[in-house]
Coordinates of C-alpha atoms in Angstrom, one line a residue:
X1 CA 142.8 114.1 89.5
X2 CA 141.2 115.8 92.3
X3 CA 143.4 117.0 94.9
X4 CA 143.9 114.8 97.7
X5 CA 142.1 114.1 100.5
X6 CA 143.2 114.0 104.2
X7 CA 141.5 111.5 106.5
X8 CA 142.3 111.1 110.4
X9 CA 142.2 107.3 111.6
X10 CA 142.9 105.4 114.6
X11 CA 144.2 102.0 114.6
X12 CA 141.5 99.3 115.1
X13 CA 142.8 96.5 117.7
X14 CA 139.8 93.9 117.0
X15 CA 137.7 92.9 114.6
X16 CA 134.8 90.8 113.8
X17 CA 131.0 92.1 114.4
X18 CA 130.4 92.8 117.6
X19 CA 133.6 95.0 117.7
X20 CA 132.7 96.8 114.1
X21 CA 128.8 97.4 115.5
X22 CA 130.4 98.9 119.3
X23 CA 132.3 101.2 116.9
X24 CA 129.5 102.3 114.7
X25 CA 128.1 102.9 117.9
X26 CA 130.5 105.4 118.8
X27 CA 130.2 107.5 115.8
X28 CA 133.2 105.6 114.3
X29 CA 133.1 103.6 110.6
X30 CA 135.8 100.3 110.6
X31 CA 138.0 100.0 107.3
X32 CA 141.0 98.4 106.4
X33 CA 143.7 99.1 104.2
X34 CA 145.5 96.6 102.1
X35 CA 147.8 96.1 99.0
X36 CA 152.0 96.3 98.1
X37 CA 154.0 93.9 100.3
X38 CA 152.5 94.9 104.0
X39 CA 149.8 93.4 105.9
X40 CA 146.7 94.4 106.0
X41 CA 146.2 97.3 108.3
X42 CA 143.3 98.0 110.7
X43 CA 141.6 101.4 111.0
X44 CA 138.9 103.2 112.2
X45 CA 137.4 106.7 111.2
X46 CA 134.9 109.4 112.3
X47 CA 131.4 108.8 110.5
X48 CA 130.8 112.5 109.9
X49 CA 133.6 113.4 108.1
X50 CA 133.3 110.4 106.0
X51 CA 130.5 111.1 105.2
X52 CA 131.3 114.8 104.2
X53 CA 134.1 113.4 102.3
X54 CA 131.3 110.7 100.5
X55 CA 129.3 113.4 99.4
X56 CA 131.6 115.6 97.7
X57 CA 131.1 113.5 94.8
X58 CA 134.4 112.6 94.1
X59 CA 135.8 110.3 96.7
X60 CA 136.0 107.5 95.4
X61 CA 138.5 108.9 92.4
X62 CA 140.5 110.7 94.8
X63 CA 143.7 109.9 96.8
X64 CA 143.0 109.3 100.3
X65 CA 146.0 110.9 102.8
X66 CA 145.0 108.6 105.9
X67 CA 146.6 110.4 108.6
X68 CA 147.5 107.6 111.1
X69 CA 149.6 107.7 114.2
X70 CA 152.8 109.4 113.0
X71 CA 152.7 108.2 109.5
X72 CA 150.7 109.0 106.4
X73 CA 149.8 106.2 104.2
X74 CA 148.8 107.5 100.5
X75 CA 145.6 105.2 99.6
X76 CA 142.5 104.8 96.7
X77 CA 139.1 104.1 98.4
X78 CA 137.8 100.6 96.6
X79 CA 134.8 100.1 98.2
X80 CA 132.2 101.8 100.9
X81 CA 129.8 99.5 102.2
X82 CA 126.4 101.2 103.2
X83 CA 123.4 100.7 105.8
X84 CA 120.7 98.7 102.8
X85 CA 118.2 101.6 104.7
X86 CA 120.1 104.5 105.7
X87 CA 123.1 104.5 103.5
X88 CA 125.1 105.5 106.4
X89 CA 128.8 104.2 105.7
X90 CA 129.1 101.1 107.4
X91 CA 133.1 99.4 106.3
X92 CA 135.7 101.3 103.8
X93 CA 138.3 99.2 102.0
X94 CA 141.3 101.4 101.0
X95 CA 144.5 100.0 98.7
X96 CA 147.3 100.9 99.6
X97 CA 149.4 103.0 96.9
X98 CA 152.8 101.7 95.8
X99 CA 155.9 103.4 94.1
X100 CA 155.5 102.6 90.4
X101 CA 151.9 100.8 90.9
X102 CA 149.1 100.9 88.7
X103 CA 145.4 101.0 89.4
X104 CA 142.1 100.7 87.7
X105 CA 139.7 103.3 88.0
X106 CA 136.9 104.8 86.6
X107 CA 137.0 108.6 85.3
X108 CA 134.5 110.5 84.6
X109 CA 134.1 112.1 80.9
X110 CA 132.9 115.7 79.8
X111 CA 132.5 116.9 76.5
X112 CA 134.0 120.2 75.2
X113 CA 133.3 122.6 72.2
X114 CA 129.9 121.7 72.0
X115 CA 129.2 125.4 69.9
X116 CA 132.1 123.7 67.5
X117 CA 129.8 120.7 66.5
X118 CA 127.9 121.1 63.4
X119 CA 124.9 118.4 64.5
X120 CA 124.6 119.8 68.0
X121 CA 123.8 123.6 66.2
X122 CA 121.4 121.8 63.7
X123 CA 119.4 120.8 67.1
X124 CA 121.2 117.3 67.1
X125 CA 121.4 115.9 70.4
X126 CA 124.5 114.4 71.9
X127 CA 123.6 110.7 73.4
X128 CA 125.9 109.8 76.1
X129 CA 126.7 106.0 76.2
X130 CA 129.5 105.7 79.3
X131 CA 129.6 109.0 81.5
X132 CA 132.3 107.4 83.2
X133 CA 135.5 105.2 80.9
X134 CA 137.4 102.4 83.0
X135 CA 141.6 103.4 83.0
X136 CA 144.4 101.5 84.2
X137 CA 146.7 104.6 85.4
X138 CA 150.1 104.9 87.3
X139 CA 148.5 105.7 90.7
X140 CA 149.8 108.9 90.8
X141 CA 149.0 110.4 87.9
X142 CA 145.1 109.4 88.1
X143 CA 143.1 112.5 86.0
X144 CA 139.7 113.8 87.6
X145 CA 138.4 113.5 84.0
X146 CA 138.2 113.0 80.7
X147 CA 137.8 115.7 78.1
X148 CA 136.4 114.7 74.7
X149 CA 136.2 117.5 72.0
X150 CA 133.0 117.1 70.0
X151 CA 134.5 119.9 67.4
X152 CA 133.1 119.3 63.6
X153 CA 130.7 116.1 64.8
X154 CA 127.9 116.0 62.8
X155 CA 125.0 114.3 63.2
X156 CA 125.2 110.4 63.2
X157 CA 128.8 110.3 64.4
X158 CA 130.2 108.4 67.0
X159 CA 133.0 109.1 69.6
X160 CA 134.6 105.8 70.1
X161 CA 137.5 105.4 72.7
X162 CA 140.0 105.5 70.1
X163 CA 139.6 108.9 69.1
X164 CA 140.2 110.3 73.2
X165 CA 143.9 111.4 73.6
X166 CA 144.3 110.1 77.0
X167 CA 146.8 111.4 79.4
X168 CA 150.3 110.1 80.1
X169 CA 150.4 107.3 82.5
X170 CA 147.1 106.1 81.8
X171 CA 145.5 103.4 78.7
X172 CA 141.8 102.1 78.5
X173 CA 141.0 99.2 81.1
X174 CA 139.4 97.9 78.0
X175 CA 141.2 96.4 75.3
X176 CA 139.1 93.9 73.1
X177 CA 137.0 96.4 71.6
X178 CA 136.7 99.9 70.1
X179 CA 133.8 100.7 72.4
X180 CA 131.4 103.9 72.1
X181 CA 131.7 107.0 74.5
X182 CA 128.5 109.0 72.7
X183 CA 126.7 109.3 69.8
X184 CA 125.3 112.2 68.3
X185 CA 121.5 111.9 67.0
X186 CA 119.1 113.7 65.7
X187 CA 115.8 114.1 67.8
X188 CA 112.7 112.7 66.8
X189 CA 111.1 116.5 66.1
X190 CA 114.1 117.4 64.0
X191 CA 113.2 113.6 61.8
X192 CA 109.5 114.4 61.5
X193 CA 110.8 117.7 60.4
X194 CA 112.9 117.2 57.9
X195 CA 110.4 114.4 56.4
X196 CA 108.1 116.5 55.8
X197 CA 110.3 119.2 54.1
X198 CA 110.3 119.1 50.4
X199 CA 113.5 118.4 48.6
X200 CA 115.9 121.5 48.8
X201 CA 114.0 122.8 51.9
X202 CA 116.0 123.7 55.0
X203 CA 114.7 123.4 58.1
X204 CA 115.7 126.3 61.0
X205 CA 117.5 124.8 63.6
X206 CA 116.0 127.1 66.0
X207 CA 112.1 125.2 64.9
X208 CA 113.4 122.1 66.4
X209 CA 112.9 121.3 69.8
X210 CA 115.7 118.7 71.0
X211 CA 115.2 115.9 73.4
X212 CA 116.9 115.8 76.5
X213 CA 120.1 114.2 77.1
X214 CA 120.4 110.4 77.9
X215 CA 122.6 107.5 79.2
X216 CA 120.7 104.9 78.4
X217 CA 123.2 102.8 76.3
X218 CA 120.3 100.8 74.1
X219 CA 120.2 104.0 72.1
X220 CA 124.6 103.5 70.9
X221 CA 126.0 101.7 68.7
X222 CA 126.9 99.2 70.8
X223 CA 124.1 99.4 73.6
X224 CA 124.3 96.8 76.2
X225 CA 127.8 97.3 76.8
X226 CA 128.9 97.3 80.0

């Protein structure tokens, strides 16, 4: 997992609307922290630095250190509400992280060894159904991603979440199915090519011009999941 991330806060004494928009005012972004056995617990933080912390890209997989009066509470951010016209943060909700707890999250995937795969150096391209896979993990050991080796695919495989060794302390969210991650297909110049090649003719990989990468999850095996 990314490495954690330190957050000042001040305690927020009211809430409701009026109080949330005076802080927003002030620079300031209301959120609350909940989970374990405590009551809920009101904060406040500066805008800016949430915001710098928003667009690293990673914040919402990383551990939040919310540094708060003397204490620092250990949290996951669950949810950032935004302006619906300026996307400036407007409420955070953080859980709070327990001893021995486990959380669902979502972790980003990359693939590795793509100069291994057979189909990807015949010009295949490799169709990405879920750039991200949904984990329940022990919330300390939470990875920052996934690494799938694509080594020996060929093209018309599939990389289903069965074949990723994930890490200790964490199992697919996911459990009814044997879902697909990618798929590795051929591109619609390398088809027409190979059509029109007599029997026994090879075509160059390097003649093949391959289509761009996609997500869209109508082209897996089992598009439309969610």
């Amino acid at each position: 997992m990314s490495e954690a991330l330190t957050l000042p806060a001040e305690a927020r004494e009211r809430a409701g609307k009026g109080a949330s928009r005076a802080l927003r005012r002030e620079g300031r972004v209301p959120a609350v922290i909940y989970g374990g056995k405590e009551a809920p617990t009101m904060i406040h933080v500066e805008a800016k630095e949430l915001t710098r912390q928003l667009n690293t890209g990673h914040f919402m997989n990383s551990i939040v250190e919310i540094a708060f009066g003397n204490d620092t509470i250990r949290c996951l951010p669950k949810d950032v509400a935004l302006h619906p016209v300026t996307d400036r943060p407007e409420h955070v909700d953080f859980l709070r992280m327990t001893k021995g707890g486990k959380i669902e999250v979502s972790v980003p995937v990359v693939f590795a060894n793509e100069e291994a795969s057979p189909g990807l150096k015949k010009g295949g391209v490799l169709n990405v159904v879920r750039h991200e896979i949904e984990l329940v993990c022990e919330n300390d050991k939470i990875p920052g991603e996934i690494v799938i080796d694509v080594t020996g695919k060929e093209v018309g495989d599939s990389i289903h979440i069965s074949e990723v060794k994930l890490p200790v302390g964490s199992e697919s969210a996911i459990t009814d199915r044997d879902y697909t991650i990618a798929t590795l297909v051929a591109p619609s110049a390398l088809k027409k090519s190979e059509g029109e090649a007599g029997e026994g003719e090879e075509v160059a990989a390097d003649e093949v011009e391959a289509t761009a990468q996609t997500s869209d999850e109508s082209e897996g095996e089992e598009g439309g999941e969610e």
